XYZ file of C-alpha atoms in Angstrom:
595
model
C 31.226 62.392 20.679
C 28.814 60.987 23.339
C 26.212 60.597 20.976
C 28.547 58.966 18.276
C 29.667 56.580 20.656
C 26.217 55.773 22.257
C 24.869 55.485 18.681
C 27.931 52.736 17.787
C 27.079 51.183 21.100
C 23.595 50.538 20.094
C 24.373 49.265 16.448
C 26.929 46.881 18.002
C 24.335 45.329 20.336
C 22.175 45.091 17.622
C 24.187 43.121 15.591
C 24.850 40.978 18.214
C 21.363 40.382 18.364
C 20.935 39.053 15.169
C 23.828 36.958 15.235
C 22.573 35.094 18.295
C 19.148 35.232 16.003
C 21.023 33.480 12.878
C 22.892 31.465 15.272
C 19.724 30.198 16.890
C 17.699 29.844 13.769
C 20.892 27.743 12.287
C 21.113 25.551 15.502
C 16.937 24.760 15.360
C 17.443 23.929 11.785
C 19.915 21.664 12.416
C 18.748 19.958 15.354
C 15.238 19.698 13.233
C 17.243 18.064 10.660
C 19.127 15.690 13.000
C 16.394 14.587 15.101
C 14.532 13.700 11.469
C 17.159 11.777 10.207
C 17.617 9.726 13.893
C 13.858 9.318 13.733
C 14.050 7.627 10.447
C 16.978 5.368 11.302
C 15.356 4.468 13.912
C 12.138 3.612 11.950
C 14.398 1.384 9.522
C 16.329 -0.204 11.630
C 13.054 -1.775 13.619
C 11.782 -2.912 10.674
C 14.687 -4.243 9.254
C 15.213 -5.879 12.737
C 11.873 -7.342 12.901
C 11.150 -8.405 9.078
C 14.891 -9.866 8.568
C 14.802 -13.408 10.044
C 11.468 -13.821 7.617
C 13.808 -13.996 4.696
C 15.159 -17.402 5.473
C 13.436 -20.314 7.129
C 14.370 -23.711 8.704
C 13.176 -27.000 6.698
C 13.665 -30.404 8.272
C 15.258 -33.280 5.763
C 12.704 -36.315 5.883
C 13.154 -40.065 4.411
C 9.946 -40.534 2.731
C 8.507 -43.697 1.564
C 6.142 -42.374 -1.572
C 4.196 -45.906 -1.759
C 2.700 -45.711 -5.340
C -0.605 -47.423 -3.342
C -0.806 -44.177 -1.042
C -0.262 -41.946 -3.967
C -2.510 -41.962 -7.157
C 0.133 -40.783 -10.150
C -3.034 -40.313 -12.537
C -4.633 -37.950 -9.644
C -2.425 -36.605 -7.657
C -5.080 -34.735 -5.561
C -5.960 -37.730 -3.980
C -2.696 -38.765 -2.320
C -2.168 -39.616 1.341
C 0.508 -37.116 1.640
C 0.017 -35.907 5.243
C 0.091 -39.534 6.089
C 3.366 -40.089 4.416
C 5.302 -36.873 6.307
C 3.778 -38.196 9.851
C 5.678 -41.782 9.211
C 8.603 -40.014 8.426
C 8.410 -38.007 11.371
C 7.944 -40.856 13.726
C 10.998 -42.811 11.469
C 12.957 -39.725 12.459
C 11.899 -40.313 16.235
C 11.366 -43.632 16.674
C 11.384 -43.274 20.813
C 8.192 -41.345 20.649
C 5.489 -42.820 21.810
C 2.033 -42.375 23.030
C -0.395 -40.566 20.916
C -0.035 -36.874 22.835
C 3.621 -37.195 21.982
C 3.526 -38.019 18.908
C 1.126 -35.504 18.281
C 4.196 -32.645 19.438
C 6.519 -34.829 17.200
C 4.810 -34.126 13.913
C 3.377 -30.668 14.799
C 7.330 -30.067 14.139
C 6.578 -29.856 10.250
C 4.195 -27.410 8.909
C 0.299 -28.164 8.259
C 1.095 -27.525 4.400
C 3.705 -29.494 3.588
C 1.737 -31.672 2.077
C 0.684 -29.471 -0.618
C 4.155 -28.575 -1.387
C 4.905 -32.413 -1.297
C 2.133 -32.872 -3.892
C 3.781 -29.761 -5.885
C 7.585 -31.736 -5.728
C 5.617 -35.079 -6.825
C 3.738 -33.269 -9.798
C 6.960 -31.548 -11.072
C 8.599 -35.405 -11.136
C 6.188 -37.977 -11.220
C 8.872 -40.438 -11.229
C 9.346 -40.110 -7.345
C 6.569 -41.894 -7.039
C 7.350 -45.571 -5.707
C 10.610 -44.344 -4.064
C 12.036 -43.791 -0.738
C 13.682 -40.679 -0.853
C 15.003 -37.482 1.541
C 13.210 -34.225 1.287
C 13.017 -31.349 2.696
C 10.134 -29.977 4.045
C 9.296 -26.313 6.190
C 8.505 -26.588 9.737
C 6.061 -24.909 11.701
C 5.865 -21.536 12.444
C 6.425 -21.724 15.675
C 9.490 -24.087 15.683
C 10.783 -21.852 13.179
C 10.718 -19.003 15.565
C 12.427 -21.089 18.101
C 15.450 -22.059 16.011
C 16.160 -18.057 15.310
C 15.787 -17.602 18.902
C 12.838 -15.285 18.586
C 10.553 -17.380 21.169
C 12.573 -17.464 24.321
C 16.828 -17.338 24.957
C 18.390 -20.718 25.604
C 21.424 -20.887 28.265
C 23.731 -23.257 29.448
C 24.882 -23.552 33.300
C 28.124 -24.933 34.214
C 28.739 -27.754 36.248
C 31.355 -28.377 38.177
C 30.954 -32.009 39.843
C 29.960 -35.320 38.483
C 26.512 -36.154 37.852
C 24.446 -40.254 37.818
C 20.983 -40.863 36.258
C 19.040 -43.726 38.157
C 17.349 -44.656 34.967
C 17.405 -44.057 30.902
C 13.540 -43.555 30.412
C 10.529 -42.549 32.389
C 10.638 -40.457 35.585
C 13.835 -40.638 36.987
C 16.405 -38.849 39.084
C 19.587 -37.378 38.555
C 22.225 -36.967 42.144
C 25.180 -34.667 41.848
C 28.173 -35.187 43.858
C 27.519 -31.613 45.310
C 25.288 -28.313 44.892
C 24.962 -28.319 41.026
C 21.325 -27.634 41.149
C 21.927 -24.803 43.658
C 21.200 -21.641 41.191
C 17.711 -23.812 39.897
C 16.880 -23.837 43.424
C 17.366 -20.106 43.502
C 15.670 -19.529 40.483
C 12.807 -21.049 41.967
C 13.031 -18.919 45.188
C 12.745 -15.842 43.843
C 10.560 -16.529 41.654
C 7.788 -18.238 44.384
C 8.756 -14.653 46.391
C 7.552 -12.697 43.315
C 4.228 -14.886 43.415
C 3.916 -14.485 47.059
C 4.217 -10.522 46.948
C 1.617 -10.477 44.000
C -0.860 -12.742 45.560
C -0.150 -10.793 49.407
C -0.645 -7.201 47.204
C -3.494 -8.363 45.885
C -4.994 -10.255 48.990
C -4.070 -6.071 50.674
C -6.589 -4.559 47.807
C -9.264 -6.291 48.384
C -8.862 -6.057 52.145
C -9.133 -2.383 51.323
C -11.872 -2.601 48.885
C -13.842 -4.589 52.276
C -12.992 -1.770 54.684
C -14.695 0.160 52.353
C -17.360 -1.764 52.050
C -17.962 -2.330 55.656
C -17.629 1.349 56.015
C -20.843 2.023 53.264
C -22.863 -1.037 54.987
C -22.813 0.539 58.804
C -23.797 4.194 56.870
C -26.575 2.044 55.257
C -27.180 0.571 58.552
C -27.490 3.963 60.390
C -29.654 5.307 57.775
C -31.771 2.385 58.118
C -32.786 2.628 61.407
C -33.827 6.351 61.263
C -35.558 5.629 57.517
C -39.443 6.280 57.031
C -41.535 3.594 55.810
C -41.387 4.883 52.022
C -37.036 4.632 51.830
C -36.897 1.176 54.055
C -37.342 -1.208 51.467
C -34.773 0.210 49.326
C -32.394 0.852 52.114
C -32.966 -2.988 53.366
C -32.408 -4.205 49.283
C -28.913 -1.818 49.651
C -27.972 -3.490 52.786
C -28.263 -7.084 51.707
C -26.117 -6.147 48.341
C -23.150 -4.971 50.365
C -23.539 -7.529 52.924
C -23.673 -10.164 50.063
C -20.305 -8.168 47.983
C -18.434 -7.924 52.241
C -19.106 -12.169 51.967
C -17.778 -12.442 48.730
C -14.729 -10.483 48.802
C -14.107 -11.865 52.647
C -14.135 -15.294 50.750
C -11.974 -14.131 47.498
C -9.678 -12.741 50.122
C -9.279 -15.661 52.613
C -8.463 -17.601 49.210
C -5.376 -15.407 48.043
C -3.879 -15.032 51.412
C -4.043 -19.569 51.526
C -2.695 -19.183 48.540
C -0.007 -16.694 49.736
C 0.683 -18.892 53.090
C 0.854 -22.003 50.804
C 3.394 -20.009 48.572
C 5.705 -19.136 51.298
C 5.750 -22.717 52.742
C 7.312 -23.528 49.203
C 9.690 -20.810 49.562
C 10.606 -22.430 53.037
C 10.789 -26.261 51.437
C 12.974 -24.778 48.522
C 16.509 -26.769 48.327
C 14.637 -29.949 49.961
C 13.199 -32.196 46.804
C 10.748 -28.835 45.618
C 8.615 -29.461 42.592
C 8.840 -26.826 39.571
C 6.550 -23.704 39.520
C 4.774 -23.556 36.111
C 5.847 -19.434 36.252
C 9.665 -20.748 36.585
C 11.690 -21.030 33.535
C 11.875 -24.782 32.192
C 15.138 -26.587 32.944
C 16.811 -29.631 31.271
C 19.614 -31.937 31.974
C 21.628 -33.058 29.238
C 23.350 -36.251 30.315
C 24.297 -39.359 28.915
C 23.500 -38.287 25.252
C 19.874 -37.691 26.562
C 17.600 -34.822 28.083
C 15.652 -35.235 31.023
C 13.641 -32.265 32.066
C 13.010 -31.038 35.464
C 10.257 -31.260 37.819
C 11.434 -31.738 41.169
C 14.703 -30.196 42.456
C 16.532 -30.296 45.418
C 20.350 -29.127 45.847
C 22.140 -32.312 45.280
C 19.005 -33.977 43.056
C 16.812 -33.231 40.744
C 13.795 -35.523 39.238
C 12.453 -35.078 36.141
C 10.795 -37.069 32.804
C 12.986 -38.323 30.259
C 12.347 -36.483 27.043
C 15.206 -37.588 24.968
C 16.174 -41.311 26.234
C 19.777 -41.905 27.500
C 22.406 -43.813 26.272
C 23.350 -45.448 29.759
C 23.391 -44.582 33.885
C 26.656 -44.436 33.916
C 28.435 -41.321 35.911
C 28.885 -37.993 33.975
C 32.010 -36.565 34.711
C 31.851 -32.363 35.483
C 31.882 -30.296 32.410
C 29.955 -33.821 30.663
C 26.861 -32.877 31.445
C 25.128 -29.621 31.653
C 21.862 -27.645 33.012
C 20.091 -25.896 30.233
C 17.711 -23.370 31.037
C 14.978 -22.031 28.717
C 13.960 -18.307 30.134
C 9.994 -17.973 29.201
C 8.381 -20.664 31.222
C 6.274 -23.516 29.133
C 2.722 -21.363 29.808
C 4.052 -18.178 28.425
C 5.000 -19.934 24.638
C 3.265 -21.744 22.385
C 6.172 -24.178 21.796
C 6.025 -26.713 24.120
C 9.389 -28.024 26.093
C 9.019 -31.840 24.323
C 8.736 -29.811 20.621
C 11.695 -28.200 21.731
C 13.541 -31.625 22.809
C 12.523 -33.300 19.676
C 13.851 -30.211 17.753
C 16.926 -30.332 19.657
C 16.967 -34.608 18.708
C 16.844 -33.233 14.915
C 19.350 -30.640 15.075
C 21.679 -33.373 16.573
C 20.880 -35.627 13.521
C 21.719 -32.970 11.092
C 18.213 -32.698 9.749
C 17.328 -29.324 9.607
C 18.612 -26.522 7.623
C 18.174 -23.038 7.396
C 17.382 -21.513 3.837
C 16.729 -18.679 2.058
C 12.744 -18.248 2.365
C 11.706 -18.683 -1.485
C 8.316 -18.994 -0.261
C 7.739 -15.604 0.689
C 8.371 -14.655 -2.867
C 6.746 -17.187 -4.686
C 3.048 -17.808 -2.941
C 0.210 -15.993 -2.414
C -2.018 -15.185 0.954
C -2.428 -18.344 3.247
C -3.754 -18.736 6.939
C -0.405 -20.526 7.731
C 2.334 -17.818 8.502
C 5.190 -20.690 6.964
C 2.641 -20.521 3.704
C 1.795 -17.251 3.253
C 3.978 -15.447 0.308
C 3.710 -11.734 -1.178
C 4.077 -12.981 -4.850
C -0.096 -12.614 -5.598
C 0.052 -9.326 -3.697
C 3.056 -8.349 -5.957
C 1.033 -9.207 -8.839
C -2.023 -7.469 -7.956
C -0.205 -4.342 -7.120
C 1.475 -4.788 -10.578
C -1.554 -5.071 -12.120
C -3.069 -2.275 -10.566
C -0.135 0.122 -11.315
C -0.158 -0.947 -15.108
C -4.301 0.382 -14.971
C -2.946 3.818 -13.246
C -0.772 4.465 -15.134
C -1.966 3.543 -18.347
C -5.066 5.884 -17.630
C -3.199 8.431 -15.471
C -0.171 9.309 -17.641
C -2.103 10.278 -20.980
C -5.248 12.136 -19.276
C -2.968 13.673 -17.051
C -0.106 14.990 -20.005
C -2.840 16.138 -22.243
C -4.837 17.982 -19.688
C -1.955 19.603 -18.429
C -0.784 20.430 -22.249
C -4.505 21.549 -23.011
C -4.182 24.284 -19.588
C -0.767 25.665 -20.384
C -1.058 26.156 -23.792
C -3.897 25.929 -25.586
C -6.967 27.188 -22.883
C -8.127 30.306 -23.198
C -7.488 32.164 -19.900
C -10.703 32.966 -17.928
C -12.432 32.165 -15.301
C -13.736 28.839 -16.095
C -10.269 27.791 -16.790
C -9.087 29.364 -13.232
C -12.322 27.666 -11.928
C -10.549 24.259 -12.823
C -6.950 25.110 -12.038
C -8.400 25.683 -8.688
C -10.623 22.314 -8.597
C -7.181 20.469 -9.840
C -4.724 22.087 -7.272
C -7.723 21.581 -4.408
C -8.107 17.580 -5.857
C -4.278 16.878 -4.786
C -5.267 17.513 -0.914
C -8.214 15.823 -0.764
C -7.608 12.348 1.377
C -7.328 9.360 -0.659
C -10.142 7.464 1.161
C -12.531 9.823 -0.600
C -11.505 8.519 -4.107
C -12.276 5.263 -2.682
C -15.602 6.288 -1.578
C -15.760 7.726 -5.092
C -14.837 4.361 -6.863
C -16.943 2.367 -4.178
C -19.996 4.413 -5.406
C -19.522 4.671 -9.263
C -17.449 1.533 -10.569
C -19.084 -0.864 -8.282
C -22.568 0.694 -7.643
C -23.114 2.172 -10.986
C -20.986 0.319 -13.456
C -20.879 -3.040 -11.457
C -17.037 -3.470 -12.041
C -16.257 -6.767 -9.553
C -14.822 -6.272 -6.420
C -11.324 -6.557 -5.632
C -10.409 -6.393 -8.921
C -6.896 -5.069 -10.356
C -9.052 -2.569 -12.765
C -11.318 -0.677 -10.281
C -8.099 -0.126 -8.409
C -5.967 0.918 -10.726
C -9.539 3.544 -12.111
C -9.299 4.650 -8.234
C -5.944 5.509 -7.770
C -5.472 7.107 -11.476
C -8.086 9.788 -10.294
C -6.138 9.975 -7.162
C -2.869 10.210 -9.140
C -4.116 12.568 -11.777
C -4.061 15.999 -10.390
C -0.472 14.709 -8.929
C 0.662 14.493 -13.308
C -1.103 17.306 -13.965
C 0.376 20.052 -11.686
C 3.795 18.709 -12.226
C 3.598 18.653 -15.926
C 1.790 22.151 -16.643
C 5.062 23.494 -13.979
C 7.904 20.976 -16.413
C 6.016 22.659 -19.545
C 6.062 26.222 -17.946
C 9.568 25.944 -17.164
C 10.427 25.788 -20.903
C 11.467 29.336 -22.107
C 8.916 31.327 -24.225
C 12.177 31.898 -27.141
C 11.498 27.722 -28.053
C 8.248 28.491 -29.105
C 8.895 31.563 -30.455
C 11.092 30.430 -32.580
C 9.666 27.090 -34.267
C 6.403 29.557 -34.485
C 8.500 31.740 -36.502
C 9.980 29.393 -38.798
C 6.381 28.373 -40.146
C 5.163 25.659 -37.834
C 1.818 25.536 -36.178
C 1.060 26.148 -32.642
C 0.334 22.081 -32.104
C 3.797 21.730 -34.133
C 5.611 24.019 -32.056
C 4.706 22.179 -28.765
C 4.799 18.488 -29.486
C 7.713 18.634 -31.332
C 9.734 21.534 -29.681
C 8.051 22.333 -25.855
C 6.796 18.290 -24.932
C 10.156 16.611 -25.231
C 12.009 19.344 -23.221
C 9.501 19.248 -20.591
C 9.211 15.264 -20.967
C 11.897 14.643 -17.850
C 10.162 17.104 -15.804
C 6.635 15.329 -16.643
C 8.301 11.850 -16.063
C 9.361 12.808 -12.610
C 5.841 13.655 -11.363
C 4.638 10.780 -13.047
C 7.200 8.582 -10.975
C 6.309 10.126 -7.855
C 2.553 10.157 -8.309
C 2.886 6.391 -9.051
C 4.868 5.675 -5.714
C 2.057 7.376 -3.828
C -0.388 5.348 -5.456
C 1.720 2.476 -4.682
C 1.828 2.792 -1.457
C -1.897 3.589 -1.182
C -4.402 1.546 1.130
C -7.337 3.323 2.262
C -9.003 4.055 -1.213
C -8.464 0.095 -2.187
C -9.857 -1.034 1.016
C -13.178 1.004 -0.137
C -13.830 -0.857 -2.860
C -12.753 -4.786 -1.394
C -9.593 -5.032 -2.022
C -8.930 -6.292 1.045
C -10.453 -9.612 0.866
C -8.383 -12.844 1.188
C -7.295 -13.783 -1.703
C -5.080 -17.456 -2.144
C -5.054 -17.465 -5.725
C -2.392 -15.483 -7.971
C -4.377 -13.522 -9.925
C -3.571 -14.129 -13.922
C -5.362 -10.649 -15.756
C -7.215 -7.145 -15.050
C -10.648 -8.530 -13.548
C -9.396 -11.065 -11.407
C -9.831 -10.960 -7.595
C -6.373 -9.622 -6.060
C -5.002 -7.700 -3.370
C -1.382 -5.301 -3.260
C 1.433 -5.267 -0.673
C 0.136 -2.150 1.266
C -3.229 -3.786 1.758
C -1.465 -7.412 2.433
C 0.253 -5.583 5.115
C -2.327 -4.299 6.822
C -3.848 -7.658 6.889
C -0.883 -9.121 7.940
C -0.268 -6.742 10.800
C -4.053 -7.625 12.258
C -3.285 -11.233 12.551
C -2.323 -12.733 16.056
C 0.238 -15.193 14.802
C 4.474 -13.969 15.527
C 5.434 -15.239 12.708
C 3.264 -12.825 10.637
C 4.910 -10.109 12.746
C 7.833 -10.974 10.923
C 6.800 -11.270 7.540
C 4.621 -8.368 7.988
C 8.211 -6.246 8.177
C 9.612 -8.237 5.900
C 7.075 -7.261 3.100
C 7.100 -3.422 4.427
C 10.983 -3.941 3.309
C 9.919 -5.076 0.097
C 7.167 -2.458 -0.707
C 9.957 0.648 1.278
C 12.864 -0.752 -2.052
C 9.974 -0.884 -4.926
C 9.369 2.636 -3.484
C 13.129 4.275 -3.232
C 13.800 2.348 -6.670
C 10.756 4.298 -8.063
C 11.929 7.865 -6.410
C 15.414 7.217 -7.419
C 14.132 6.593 -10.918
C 12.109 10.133 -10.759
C 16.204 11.723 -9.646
C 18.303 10.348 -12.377
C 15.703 11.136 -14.825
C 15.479 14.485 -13.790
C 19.706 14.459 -13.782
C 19.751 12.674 -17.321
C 17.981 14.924 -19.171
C 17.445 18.283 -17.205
C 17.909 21.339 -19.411
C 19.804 24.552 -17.814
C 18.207 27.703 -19.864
């Protein structure tokens, strides 16, 4: 009985065993498959996050005078159409003045307006002699400013009465008690964070000169005892640290005036203090107008007049407000005047946010408000019509030709080997293959939709050809037994009986080897497709790029705004993709054969 029961002991803690096996093989799968899925969210939700505000942009609504003598009708190249948008702009603000001003004023509306002016006056001629509104794009960077993508944009409460000495100019504004109290806070805390960088700093080098003076009296001592042969060198040693102890003495006595003269500011702060440029920028809004801060005390602030007031009579509390913009002027390319004269526009109703139909319909352009995905659309278009075209037919016939017609031997093994080992070899090396034969060799032109679409079809091909030789395999041996045994011949018996049963099978790698074509960059950059390319390209051998290789271009450029629309076409290229692989499912759905 001992033995029986030992014997059931054992077997039970066995089986425990492999439960707590299953149970942790289950839990790692699971976790595996949850971490995957969070990691893709994830993934889509920061692109979606980044590239969605490129789908709509802000135009600005402009009264333009289209003088038929600044605008030739029988050559419309030649019109003075930049001309005509900066009049408007300075119609639109008329208290701009000064030519640095107005310089801010019309950098509001994007550098190619013009040309889609021109494109507006060549669709209607009749415009021409008119005055008329129309809307134009603005900048890139006063786009990003209106979706809030440059810098955040608060208002402070006020809770006294406010005066302005003056509607224009420099002026001052005096509060009936501490409204400016939290700028003057700001502005401590930030001069503290300048002072403890610039007293850090001011401690490293002091440490770097210990140092130094420490290497300079072990110089010195060797100097002293040195032989004639080592004295030169050790005197040429001694003058280079004496001449690195002056300089960093002198760097160092610099940083800790600076520090000093930071920490008297600190001390000043809540008398009349001017504005650090590292502080955020402030404005008043009073009076209709906007007056932005440079000096600040408690009680009063002064400042420039950016937007001009209507009067200097007394605000009342709650009339008038602080606004604070958080990145200070030197960290953003939008200046704080652009942003008063956008903020004159938005009051006059003059710009509008739209759905970005300029994304879709342009090609590549320098300008990140100009630059569309429609010619990379088309060349990728182009370039998938060439795969597939050569692809799809080599690939089915080969893979008809190896399943049922080739004799079985080793030559045949030989390339069923070569084709499985083809599908793992890294696209760049196709590239590398098309870069040496269809440009070398053949002379093909670069950057052209053809040698692409050659490139990726031998990248594609062994993709077709394994799938179809497994959809043909997978058709039972009785369907061609049996159309061979009513009389027909062995090419009858597969291309009319075997192909079309296998044909959703062969579809589905097809579908799937094109979206990994698609999707392809490193083979077309081999052969030039990555060159910059304005024009929409109109047939087979004209210079083009595709989205993949658009965004990688994209994603080098410095510019925010192509941040944006770099995501935004990554959208575009991750639906042409799931459209494609959901095509490849309900194929395989539609017409899948249970045997």
């Amino acid at each position: 009985m001992t033995d029986h029961a030992q014997q059931g002991s054992d077997a039970h803690k066995r089986l425990k065993r492999r439960y707590r096996a299953e149970w942790r093989f289950r839990t790692m799968g699971i976790s595996a498959v949850l971490l995957a899925l969070a990691v893709l969210v994830l993934l889509l939700f920061t692109i979606v996050r980044q590239g969605w505000p490129a789908f709509t942009y802000h135009y600005v609504t402009l009264n333009l005078d289209l003088d038929a003598d600044r605008i030739d009708a029988q050559d419309l190249r030649q019109g003075e159409y930049r001309g005509i948008i900066r009049d408007a702009v300075d119609g639109a603000l008329p208290f701009v003045n000064g030519r640095t001003d107005r310089r801010a004023s019309r950098g509001l509306v994007s550098e190619s307006a013009g040309i889609l002016l021109r494109e507006r006056i060549a669709g209607d001629v009749s415009l021409i002699g008119q005055s008329k509104d129309i809307q134009l794009p603005v900048s890139d960077t006063a786009d990003l400013y209106l979706k809030n993508l440059v810098t955040t944009r608060t208002s402070l409460n006020t809770q006294s009465a406010a005066t302005p000495t003056d509607t224009t100019g420099s002026i001052q504004v005096l509060a009936n008690s501490n409204a400016f109290a939290p700028i003057v806070t700001d502005l401590k805390q930030t001069l503290g964070a300048n002072a403890e960088r610039l007293e850090s700093e001011a401690a490293g080098i002091g440490r770097s000169l210990d140092r130094q003076n420490q290497m300079l009296a072990r110089l010195q001592s060797r100097l002293a005892a040195a032989s004639d042969d080592t004295a030169t060198r050790l005197e040429k040693s001694v003058r280079e640290a004496q001449t690195e102890i002056s300089t960093l003495s002198a760097r160092r006595d610099i940083i800790v005036d600076r520090a000093a003269a930071v920490r008297d500011q600190i001390d000043a702060a809540g008398e009349m203090s001017p504005m650090d440029p590292q502080v955020s920028s402030y404005f008043v809004a009073i009076n209709n107008g906007l007056v932005r801060i440079t000096h600040v005390s408690t009680t009063t602030i002064r400042g420039d007049v950016y937007l001009p007031l209507a009067g200097t009579g007394e605000s009342a509390a709650g009339a008038w407000r602080i606004e604070k913009i958080a990145e200070p002027e030197v960290s953003r390319k939008i200046s704080d005047k652009e942003i008063a004269y956008l903020d004159r526009l938005v009051e006059q109703g003059a710009i509008d946010q739209k759905f970005n139909r300029i994304f879709f319909t342009r090609g590549a352009s320098r300008e990140p408000e100009f630059a569309g995905i429609l010619g990379a659309a088309i060349g990728s278009l182009l370039t998938m019509i060439v795969t597939l075209s050569l692809a799809f037919p080599l690939g089915v016939a080969a893979a008809i030709y190896l399943q049922e017609f080739a004799p079985r031997n080793r030559i045949t093994a030989l390339i069923e080997v070569n084709i499985n080992n083809l599908a793992a070899v890294p696209s760049i090396v196709f590239g590398l293959l098309g870069l040496a034969v269809f440009l070398n060799v053949f002379a093909l032109p670069r950057s052209a939709p053809i040698v692409g679409g050659m490139v990726l079809a031998l990248m594609t091909l062994p993709t077709i050809i394994i799938a179809a030789r497994a959809a043909l395999s997978a058709v039972p041996p009785s369907i061609r037994e049996a159309a061979l045994s009513i009389g027909a011949s062995r090419i009858q018996a597969v291309f009319h009986h075997v192909l079309p049963l296998a044909m959703p099978g062969i579809l589905t790698g097809t579908i799937i080897g094109m979206a990994q074509a698609l999707g392809e960059t490193a083979p077309l950059l081999m052969i030039g497709m990555v060159a910059f390319i304005v024009d929409i390209p109109g047939g087979f051998l004209d210079p083009a790029t595709v989205l993949p290789v658009q965004i990688f271009m994209w994603a080098d450029l410095p510019e925010q705004a192509f941040a944006q629309k770099t995501a935004a076409a990554i959208m575009v290229l991750l639906i042409f993709l799931v459209m494609m692989n959901a095509a490849a499912v309900v194929l395989r759905k539609k017409f899948e054969r249970r045997w």
